[in-house]
Amino acid sequence: MNILGLSAFYHDSAAALVSDGIILAAAQEERFTRKKFDARFPATSIRACLEMAKLKAADIDLVAFYDDPELKLDRLVSTHLHHAPFGFSGFWRAARALFGGKANQEALLVAGLRDVDPSVPWHEKISFNKHHLSHAAGAFFPSPYESAAVLTMDGVGEWATTTIAHGQGKDLQILKEIRFPHSVGLLYAAFTDYLGFKVNSDEYKVMGLAPYGEPRFRDLILERLVHVDADGAFTMDMRYFAYHVGNRMVNDRFGDVFGQRRRRKDEPLTPFHMDVAASLQAATEEIIARLAAHALAITGERRLCLSGGVALNCVANGKLLHLPGLDGLWIQPAAGDAGSALGAALSMHYALGGKRTLQGRDGMAGSLLGPGYTQDQIDNALSGAGLAAQQYDSDASLCAAVVDLLASGKVVGWFQGRMEFGPRALGARSILGDPRNASLQRALNLKVKFRESFRPFAPIVLEEHAAEWFDLKGESPYMLIVAPVAASRRLPIDPVLAQLSGTDRLEVIRSQIPAVTHVDYSARVQTVDRDRNPMLRLLLETFQAKTGCPALINTSFNVNEEPIVCSPDDAIRCFLSTNIDALCIGRAIVMHPGHPDEIPETAVPEAADMDNLYTVF
């Protein structure tokens, strides 16, 4: 049975195609339209999924939508009536598309599907799934576990904001839920807004800012703004929040708690803002840890699956690895609403009695579920852009040439195979660099990504060497876990430099891989194995053979406020508009026209002495 899963009309619209329980394809609409967080009906993603799966629209047996519009409308109406007349304009904008409940949503879906293929009787195929059940299904069913506790956390679905579920074989049951307006996702969003960042977009900036501060407001947050029980159940004091009655996240009382008004986006970040970010992160970690512990306790499980937007908080995820009683943690790589398109399809498959077969390490195929492109398509795009490329006849010779570029300090755009599904670049649409190069963190932020200088970069590392470089328990294939850099890889810091504060701390070289070591010695690690991404694996092996270092910088192939590139044309445009030195696309390497360096020879010298590496900086 072929099931098409969809998410749409809020943010992160996406499509996913599941055939007899096997995930064939998944993609977010933003990658094709180039509009970040595109919420429109994902017609282009549907067409792409059908093409990748070599299916026609008529081959689709069912369409599963990730949300229940009647329950969502019930929440909107009930909330407005409870708080009337406040927030009527916001209520009307949110509710008008839902009037008529499922009938109206079904009409919108049918209209979009008819644009894909008007000959299919789509109205006979559509079903609706509960939002957090979609999240939970997307977390559990692709996981490598026969049974597990499942924790989902986001802003809000219909009514639920947090759920605990139990997955056993092909059965998945939600056991507990926390309801709107109490939401750890909206708590984080409220602080994101208070700190002058964009809600539903910049929460990861707050997470990246937190290590620059001290969590001196943590107890204040847990005393005044949110009360947390021992089992993780929490209630927010809604006197300080405004998202339930209007378009603002917080009211003036919120700022009074901290003694400062909301920061405007054009105002500088101060130590105060950094301390607030650190305090929010600490409070969030406390909530998540208690919820996770309770999920294990009530299910009797020792393995945990996570999904929902809050599951993208990789710092909190890293802390969970040390939770007593936890033997396994698996996180849906597309944990936000995009991944719920996949979850809705999987939920429908198992609800109809479909068989479940555990698929190797997991069922996500490295999350490389998007479109790929032939070398002919790539070469045509390069020719159309007037770019001269050097072609390579093997993966080995290509990787050797790229490694020579990286080891010489060059930044390389890396475009290989099928595109990633989810918010992380996992080695298919990536920008790569040498993590030993202390200058690259700032240079990448300001000259390539065009974003704030305080933002950290993530390392990719050969799986079997991860424990030598990071204090990491187990694997982290989807870059969703933050771990400390191993003590043996850290460098002594001059006492004068140790007194620096704020973003000045960026100037301190803290480890043998300074470009991926955050100011608190943390790193958002991606481990690379042979099963999920053999091409990226070969590149890392080649880099290790040349330098002795089994890691690289890996950041997404895009600039600030742009989706990750999808097609060869997208990659070429991004490459030409930045200071990326070289583009490795398929079996071709192109040097930036503004950077006349020649492609280096491909000989691989002996490994460097990593213990003395810091002396080169």
PDB file of C-alpha atoms in Angstrom, residues 1-4 16-25 55 61-62 137-138 140-143 169-170 332 342-360 362-365 369:
ATOM      1  CA  MET A   1       0.000   0.000   0.000  1.00  0.00           C
ATOM      2  CA  ASN A   2       1.310   3.449  -0.984  1.00  0.00           C
ATOM      3  CA  ILE A   3       0.523   6.190   1.520  1.00  0.00           C
ATOM      4  CA  LEU A   4       1.249   9.880   0.957  1.00  0.00           C
ATOM      5  CA  ALA A  16       6.459  11.886   2.459  1.00  0.00           C
ATOM      6  CA  LEU A  17       5.808   8.661   0.597  1.00  0.00           C
ATOM      7  CA  VAL A  18       5.620   5.316   2.408  1.00  0.00           C
ATOM      8  CA  SER A  19       5.128   1.998   0.623  1.00  0.00           C
ATOM      9  CA  ASP A  20       4.279  -1.039   2.751  1.00  0.00           C
ATOM     10  CA  GLY A  21       5.912   0.644   5.722  1.00  0.00           C
ATOM     11  CA  ILE A  22       9.147   1.503   3.885  1.00  0.00           C
ATOM     12  CA  ILE A  23      10.029   5.195   3.557  1.00  0.00           C
ATOM     13  CA  LEU A  24      10.698   5.891  -0.119  1.00  0.00           C
ATOM     14  CA  ALA A  25      10.936   9.673  -0.219  1.00  0.00           C
ATOM     15  CA  LEU A  55       5.088   6.118  -8.961  1.00  0.00           C
ATOM     16  CA  ASP A  61      -3.869   4.478  -2.052  1.00  0.00           C
ATOM     17  CA  LEU A  62      -4.283   6.894   0.865  1.00  0.00           C
ATOM     18  CA  ALA A 137       4.681   7.798  14.945  1.00  0.00           C
ATOM     19  CA  GLY A 138       7.462   9.638  13.136  1.00  0.00           C
ATOM     20  CA  PHE A 140       8.933   5.465  17.012  1.00  0.00           C
ATOM     21  CA  PHE A 141       8.232   3.573  13.804  1.00  0.00           C
ATOM     22  CA  PRO A 142      11.481   4.493  11.959  1.00  0.00           C
ATOM     23  CA  SER A 143      13.515   3.893  15.130  1.00  0.00           C
ATOM     24  CA  GLY A 169       5.887  -3.410  17.704  1.00  0.00           C
ATOM     25  CA  LYS A 170       3.270  -1.866  15.424  1.00  0.00           C
ATOM     26  CA  GLN A 332      13.506  11.820  14.452  1.00  0.00           C
ATOM     27  CA  LEU A 342       6.100  11.109   7.487  1.00  0.00           C
ATOM     28  CA  GLY A 343       4.609  10.252  10.878  1.00  0.00           C
ATOM     29  CA  ALA A 344       1.055  10.599   9.575  1.00  0.00           C
ATOM     30  CA  ALA A 345       1.779   8.166   6.734  1.00  0.00           C
ATOM     31  CA  LEU A 346       3.433   5.644   9.048  1.00  0.00           C
ATOM     32  CA  SER A 347       0.649   5.948  11.605  1.00  0.00           C
ATOM     33  CA  MET A 348      -1.914   5.166   8.923  1.00  0.00           C
ATOM     34  CA  HIS A 349       0.100   2.185   7.661  1.00  0.00           C
ATOM     35  CA  TYR A 350       0.177   0.544  11.084  1.00  0.00           C
ATOM     36  CA  ALA A 351      -3.395   1.504  11.967  1.00  0.00           C
ATOM     37  CA  LEU A 352      -4.457  -0.537   8.935  1.00  0.00           C
ATOM     38  CA  GLY A 353      -2.552  -3.576  10.173  1.00  0.00           C
ATOM     39  CA  GLY A 354       0.666  -3.143   8.231  1.00  0.00           C
ATOM     40  CA  LYS A 355       3.671  -5.213   9.231  1.00  0.00           C
ATOM     41  CA  ARG A 356       6.664  -3.642  10.946  1.00  0.00           C
ATOM     42  CA  THR A 357      10.169  -4.729  10.077  1.00  0.00           C
ATOM     43  CA  LEU A 358      13.119  -3.141  11.853  1.00  0.00           C
ATOM     44  CA  GLN A 359      15.446  -1.779   9.181  1.00  0.00           C
ATOM     45  CA  GLY A 360      19.107  -1.972  10.124  1.00  0.00           C
ATOM     46  CA  ASP A 362      16.952   2.755  11.571  1.00  0.00           C
ATOM     47  CA  GLY A 363      14.392   3.292   8.825  1.00  0.00           C
ATOM     48  CA  MET A 364      15.411   6.801   7.790  1.00  0.00           C
ATOM     49  CA  ALA A 365      18.197   5.858   5.332  1.00  0.00           C
ATOM     50  CA  LEU A 369      15.221  11.001   1.320  1.00  0.00           C
TER      51      LEU A 369
END
